[in-house]
Protein backbone atom coordinates (compact mmCIF):
# COMPACT_ATOMS: atom_id res chain seq x y z
CA UNK A 1 0.00 0.00 0.00
CA UNK A 2 1.41 3.39 -1.02
CA UNK A 3 1.59 6.17 1.50
CA UNK A 4 -0.13 9.24 0.15
CA UNK A 5 1.29 12.69 0.69
CA UNK A 6 -0.64 14.84 3.11
CA UNK A 7 -1.52 18.40 2.13
CA UNK A 8 0.90 19.72 4.75
CA UNK A 9 3.70 17.61 3.20
CA UNK A 10 2.97 19.04 -0.24
CA UNK A 11 2.91 22.59 1.11
CA UNK A 12 6.24 22.13 2.90
CA UNK A 13 7.80 20.59 -0.24
CA UNK A 14 6.55 23.50 -2.31
CA UNK A 15 7.91 25.96 0.24
CA UNK A 16 11.37 24.41 0.11
CA UNK A 17 11.26 24.20 -3.68
CA UNK A 18 10.58 27.94 -3.72
CA UNK A 19 13.34 28.61 -1.17
CA UNK A 20 15.85 26.62 -3.23
CA UNK A 21 14.87 28.58 -6.34
CA UNK A 22 15.21 31.88 -4.46
CA UNK A 23 18.53 30.70 -3.05
CA UNK A 24 19.85 30.27 -6.59
CA UNK A 25 19.64 34.02 -7.07
CA UNK A 26 21.35 35.02 -3.84
CA UNK A 27 24.87 34.86 -5.25
CA UNK A 28 28.37 35.70 -4.21
CA UNK A 29 30.57 35.82 -7.31
CA UNK A 30 33.26 33.14 -7.25
CA UNK A 31 35.11 31.95 -10.36
CA UNK A 32 33.68 28.93 -12.23
CA UNK A 33 30.96 27.72 -9.80
CA UNK A 34 28.82 30.51 -8.32
CA UNK A 35 28.30 30.50 -4.54
CA UNK A 36 24.57 30.55 -3.81
CA UNK A 37 22.28 29.73 -0.92
CA UNK A 38 20.86 26.67 -2.71
CA UNK A 39 23.01 24.39 -0.57
CA UNK A 40 21.59 25.89 2.64
CA UNK A 41 17.99 25.34 1.56
CA UNK A 42 18.60 21.83 0.20
CA UNK A 43 20.20 20.80 3.48
CA UNK A 44 17.37 22.36 5.46
CA UNK A 45 14.86 20.50 3.29
CA UNK A 46 16.45 17.20 4.24
CA UNK A 47 16.95 18.10 7.89
CA UNK A 48 13.46 19.49 8.47
CA UNK A 49 11.29 17.40 6.12
CA UNK A 50 13.17 14.12 6.18
CA UNK A 51 14.98 12.33 3.39
CA UNK A 52 12.09 11.55 1.08
CA UNK A 53 10.28 14.88 1.27
CA UNK A 54 13.54 16.84 1.25
CA UNK A 55 14.71 15.04 -1.88
CA UNK A 56 11.25 15.50 -3.42
CA UNK A 57 11.57 19.26 -2.90
CA UNK A 58 14.91 19.31 -4.70
CA UNK A 59 13.63 16.99 -7.43
CA UNK A 60 10.64 19.27 -8.12
CA UNK A 61 13.07 22.20 -8.30
CA UNK A 62 15.22 20.22 -10.77
CA UNK A 63 12.21 19.31 -12.94
CA UNK A 64 10.95 22.92 -12.97
CA UNK A 65 14.38 24.13 -14.11
CA UNK A 66 14.74 21.48 -16.80
CA UNK A 67 11.21 22.28 -18.01
CA UNK A 68 12.42 25.78 -18.82
CA UNK A 69 11.67 27.92 -15.80
CA UNK A 70 14.74 30.06 -15.05
CA UNK A 71 15.15 28.80 -11.49
CA UNK A 72 18.77 27.68 -11.75
CA UNK A 73 21.54 30.14 -10.97
CA UNK A 74 22.21 30.59 -14.70
CA UNK A 75 18.75 30.09 -16.22
CA UNK A 76 16.92 26.89 -17.03
CA UNK A 77 15.89 24.50 -19.79
CA UNK A 78 16.82 20.99 -20.82
CA UNK A 79 20.14 22.22 -22.24
CA UNK A 80 21.21 22.98 -18.67
CA UNK A 81 22.29 19.35 -18.32
CA UNK A 82 25.28 20.28 -20.48
CA UNK A 83 26.37 22.98 -18.02
CA UNK A 84 29.23 21.66 -15.93
CA UNK A 85 27.66 22.99 -12.72
CA UNK A 86 24.50 20.88 -13.21
CA UNK A 87 26.16 18.05 -11.28
CA UNK A 88 25.90 20.12 -8.12
CA UNK A 89 22.11 20.23 -8.53
CA UNK A 90 22.03 16.44 -8.85
CA UNK A 91 24.20 16.32 -5.75
CA UNK A 92 21.70 18.55 -3.90
CA UNK A 93 18.93 15.97 -4.38
CA UNK A 94 21.08 13.06 -3.24
CA UNK A 95 22.51 15.01 -0.31
CA UNK A 96 19.08 16.16 0.85
CA UNK A 97 17.89 12.54 0.86
CA UNK A 98 20.94 11.25 2.75
CA UNK A 99 21.02 14.13 5.22
CA UNK A 100 17.35 13.69 6.02
CA UNK A 101 17.74 9.97 6.58
CA UNK A 102 20.82 10.41 8.75
CA UNK A 103 19.02 12.83 11.06
CA UNK A 104 15.78 10.83 11.09
CA UNK A 105 17.66 7.61 11.86
CA UNK A 106 19.53 9.27 14.71
CA UNK A 107 16.25 10.13 16.43
CA UNK A 108 17.02 13.07 18.70
CA UNK A 109 18.56 16.19 17.27
CA UNK A 110 22.01 16.67 18.73
CA UNK A 111 24.12 19.37 17.11
CA UNK A 112 26.93 16.87 16.46
CA UNK A 113 24.60 14.53 14.56
CA UNK A 114 23.14 17.37 12.54
CA UNK A 115 26.62 18.61 11.63
CA UNK A 116 27.72 15.08 10.70
CA UNK A 117 24.71 14.81 8.40
CA UNK A 118 25.43 18.24 6.90
CA UNK A 119 29.08 17.47 6.25
CA UNK A 120 28.11 14.15 4.68
CA UNK A 121 25.71 16.09 2.44
CA UNK A 122 28.49 18.56 1.64
CA UNK A 123 30.80 15.70 0.61
CA UNK A 124 28.06 14.25 -1.61
CA UNK A 125 27.33 17.60 -3.30
CA UNK A 126 30.99 18.26 -4.02
CA UNK A 127 31.73 14.66 -5.01
CA UNK A 128 28.88 14.47 -7.51
CA UNK A 129 29.33 18.07 -8.65
CA UNK A 130 33.06 17.83 -9.31
CA UNK A 131 32.79 14.45 -11.04
CA UNK A 132 30.02 15.76 -13.31
CA UNK A 133 31.97 18.97 -13.96
CA UNK A 134 35.06 17.00 -14.97
CA UNK A 135 33.17 14.57 -17.21
CA UNK A 136 31.09 17.23 -18.98
CA UNK A 137 34.07 19.51 -19.58
CA UNK A 138 36.46 16.83 -20.77
CA UNK A 139 34.17 14.47 -22.66
CA UNK A 140 31.02 16.33 -23.73
CA UNK A 141 31.52 20.06 -24.32
CA UNK A 142 35.22 19.81 -25.22
CA UNK A 143 36.54 22.43 -22.79
CA UNK A 144 39.09 20.29 -20.96
CA UNK A 145 39.88 20.98 -17.34
CA UNK A 146 42.73 19.40 -15.44
CA UNK A 147 42.49 17.85 -12.01
CA UNK A 148 44.27 20.69 -10.17
CA UNK A 149 42.15 23.52 -11.68
CA UNK A 150 39.05 21.43 -10.93
CA UNK A 151 40.05 21.07 -7.28
CA UNK A 152 41.04 24.72 -7.02
CA UNK A 153 37.99 26.31 -8.63
CA UNK A 154 35.30 23.77 -7.83
CA UNK A 155 36.36 22.90 -4.28
CA UNK A 156 38.99 25.05 -2.57
CA UNK A 157 37.49 28.39 -3.57
CA UNK A 158 33.88 27.30 -3.05
CA UNK A 159 33.86 25.05 0.02
CA UNK A 160 34.62 27.58 2.80
CA UNK A 161 31.27 29.32 2.30
CA UNK A 162 29.43 26.00 2.22
CA UNK A 163 31.15 24.90 5.43
CA UNK A 164 29.72 28.03 7.05
CA UNK A 165 26.32 27.11 5.60
CA UNK A 166 26.60 23.66 7.24
CA UNK A 167 26.84 25.33 10.64
CA UNK A 168 24.04 27.78 9.83
CA UNK A 169 21.77 24.97 8.61
CA UNK A 170 22.47 22.97 11.78
CA UNK A 171 21.60 25.95 13.99
CA UNK A 172 18.41 26.70 12.04
CA UNK A 173 17.35 23.04 11.95
CA UNK A 174 17.89 22.62 15.68
CA UNK A 175 15.60 25.60 16.32
CA UNK A 176 12.92 24.83 13.70
CA UNK A 177 12.63 21.03 13.86
CA UNK A 178 10.31 20.98 16.90
CA UNK A 179 8.00 23.49 15.19
CA UNK A 180 8.03 21.62 11.87
CA UNK A 181 7.28 18.33 13.67
CA UNK A 182 4.12 19.89 15.12
CA UNK A 183 3.01 21.04 11.65
CA UNK A 184 3.62 17.75 9.89
Coordinates of C-alpha atoms in Angstrom, one line a residue:
X1 CA 0.0 0.0 0.0
X2 CA 1.4 3.4 -1.0
X3 CA 1.6 6.2 1.5
X4 CA -0.1 9.2 0.2
X5 CA 1.3 12.7 0.7
X6 CA -0.6 14.8 3.1
X7 CA -1.5 18.4 2.1
X8 CA 0.9 19.7 4.8
X9 CA 3.7 17.6 3.2
X10 CA 3.0 19.0 -0.2
X11 CA 2.9 22.6 1.1
X12 CA 6.2 22.1 2.9
X13 CA 7.8 20.6 -0.2
X14 CA 6.5 23.5 -2.3
X15 CA 7.9 26.0 0.2
X16 CA 11.4 24.4 0.1
X17 CA 11.3 24.2 -3.7
X18 CA 10.6 27.9 -3.7
X19 CA 13.3 28.6 -1.2
X20 CA 15.9 26.6 -3.2
X21 CA 14.9 28.6 -6.3
X22 CA 15.2 31.9 -4.5
X23 CA 18.5 30.7 -3.0
X24 CA 19.9 30.3 -6.6
X25 CA 19.6 34.0 -7.1
X26 CA 21.3 35.0 -3.8
X27 CA 24.9 34.9 -5.2
X28 CA 28.4 35.7 -4.2
X29 CA 30.6 35.8 -7.3
X30 CA 33.3 33.1 -7.3
X31 CA 35.1 31.9 -10.4
X32 CA 33.7 28.9 -12.2
X33 CA 31.0 27.7 -9.8
X34 CA 28.8 30.5 -8.3
X35 CA 28.3 30.5 -4.5
X36 CA 24.6 30.6 -3.8
X37 CA 22.3 29.7 -0.9
X38 CA 20.9 26.7 -2.7
X39 CA 23.0 24.4 -0.6
X40 CA 21.6 25.9 2.6
X41 CA 18.0 25.3 1.6
X42 CA 18.6 21.8 0.2
X43 CA 20.2 20.8 3.5
X44 CA 17.4 22.4 5.5
X45 CA 14.9 20.5 3.3
X46 CA 16.4 17.2 4.2
X47 CA 17.0 18.1 7.9
X48 CA 13.5 19.5 8.5
X49 CA 11.3 17.4 6.1
X50 CA 13.2 14.1 6.2
X51 CA 15.0 12.3 3.4
X52 CA 12.1 11.6 1.1
X53 CA 10.3 14.9 1.3
X54 CA 13.5 16.8 1.2
X55 CA 14.7 15.0 -1.9
X56 CA 11.3 15.5 -3.4
X57 CA 11.6 19.3 -2.9
X58 CA 14.9 19.3 -4.7
X59 CA 13.6 17.0 -7.4
X60 CA 10.6 19.3 -8.1
X61 CA 13.1 22.2 -8.3
X62 CA 15.2 20.2 -10.8
X63 CA 12.2 19.3 -12.9
X64 CA 11.0 22.9 -13.0
X65 CA 14.4 24.1 -14.1
X66 CA 14.7 21.5 -16.8
X67 CA 11.2 22.3 -18.0
X68 CA 12.4 25.8 -18.8
X69 CA 11.7 27.9 -15.8
X70 CA 14.7 30.1 -15.1
X71 CA 15.1 28.8 -11.5
X72 CA 18.8 27.7 -11.8
X73 CA 21.5 30.1 -11.0
X74 CA 22.2 30.6 -14.7
X75 CA 18.8 30.1 -16.2
X76 CA 16.9 26.9 -17.0
X77 CA 15.9 24.5 -19.8
X78 CA 16.8 21.0 -20.8
X79 CA 20.1 22.2 -22.2
X80 CA 21.2 23.0 -18.7
X81 CA 22.3 19.3 -18.3
X82 CA 25.3 20.3 -20.5
X83 CA 26.4 23.0 -18.0
X84 CA 29.2 21.7 -15.9
X85 CA 27.7 23.0 -12.7
X86 CA 24.5 20.9 -13.2
X87 CA 26.2 18.1 -11.3
X88 CA 25.9 20.1 -8.1
X89 CA 22.1 20.2 -8.5
X90 CA 22.0 16.4 -8.9
X91 CA 24.2 16.3 -5.7
X92 CA 21.7 18.5 -3.9
X93 CA 18.9 16.0 -4.4
X94 CA 21.1 13.1 -3.2
X95 CA 22.5 15.0 -0.3
X96 CA 19.1 16.2 0.9
X97 CA 17.9 12.5 0.9
X98 CA 20.9 11.2 2.7
X99 CA 21.0 14.1 5.2
X100 CA 17.4 13.7 6.0
X101 CA 17.7 10.0 6.6
X102 CA 20.8 10.4 8.8
X103 CA 19.0 12.8 11.1
X104 CA 15.8 10.8 11.1
X105 CA 17.7 7.6 11.9
X106 CA 19.5 9.3 14.7
X107 CA 16.3 10.1 16.4
X108 CA 17.0 13.1 18.7
X109 CA 18.6 16.2 17.3
X110 CA 22.0 16.7 18.7
X111 CA 24.1 19.4 17.1
X112 CA 26.9 16.9 16.5
X113 CA 24.6 14.5 14.6
X114 CA 23.1 17.4 12.5
X115 CA 26.6 18.6 11.6
X116 CA 27.7 15.1 10.7
X117 CA 24.7 14.8 8.4
X118 CA 25.4 18.2 6.9
X119 CA 29.1 17.5 6.2
X120 CA 28.1 14.1 4.7
X121 CA 25.7 16.1 2.4
X122 CA 28.5 18.6 1.6
X123 CA 30.8 15.7 0.6
X124 CA 28.1 14.3 -1.6
X125 CA 27.3 17.6 -3.3
X126 CA 31.0 18.3 -4.0
X127 CA 31.7 14.7 -5.0
X128 CA 28.9 14.5 -7.5
X129 CA 29.3 18.1 -8.7
X130 CA 33.1 17.8 -9.3
X131 CA 32.8 14.5 -11.0
X132 CA 30.0 15.8 -13.3
X133 CA 32.0 19.0 -14.0
X134 CA 35.1 17.0 -15.0
X135 CA 33.2 14.6 -17.2
X136 CA 31.1 17.2 -19.0
X137 CA 34.1 19.5 -19.6
X138 CA 36.5 16.8 -20.8
X139 CA 34.2 14.5 -22.7
X140 CA 31.0 16.3 -23.7
X141 CA 31.5 20.1 -24.3
X142 CA 35.2 19.8 -25.2
X143 CA 36.5 22.4 -22.8
X144 CA 39.1 20.3 -21.0
X145 CA 39.9 21.0 -17.3
X146 CA 42.7 19.4 -15.4
X147 CA 42.5 17.9 -12.0
X148 CA 44.3 20.7 -10.2
X149 CA 42.1 23.5 -11.7
X150 CA 39.0 21.4 -10.9
X151 CA 40.1 21.1 -7.3
X152 CA 41.0 24.7 -7.0
X153 CA 38.0 26.3 -8.6
X154 CA 35.3 23.8 -7.8
X155 CA 36.4 22.9 -4.3
X156 CA 39.0 25.0 -2.6
X157 CA 37.5 28.4 -3.6
X158 CA 33.9 27.3 -3.0
X159 CA 33.9 25.1 0.0
X160 CA 34.6 27.6 2.8
X161 CA 31.3 29.3 2.3
X162 CA 29.4 26.0 2.2
X163 CA 31.1 24.9 5.4
X164 CA 29.7 28.0 7.1
X165 CA 26.3 27.1 5.6
X166 CA 26.6 23.7 7.2
X167 CA 26.8 25.3 10.6
X168 CA 24.0 27.8 9.8
X169 CA 21.8 25.0 8.6
X170 CA 22.5 23.0 11.8
X171 CA 21.6 25.9 14.0
X172 CA 18.4 26.7 12.0
X173 CA 17.3 23.0 11.9
X174 CA 17.9 22.6 15.7
X175 CA 15.6 25.6 16.3
X176 CA 12.9 24.8 13.7
X177 CA 12.6 21.0 13.9
X178 CA 10.3 21.0 16.9
X179 CA 8.0 23.5 15.2
X180 CA 8.0 21.6 11.9
X181 CA 7.3 18.3 13.7
X182 CA 4.1 19.9 15.1
X183 CA 3.0 21.0 11.7
X184 CA 3.6 17.7 9.9

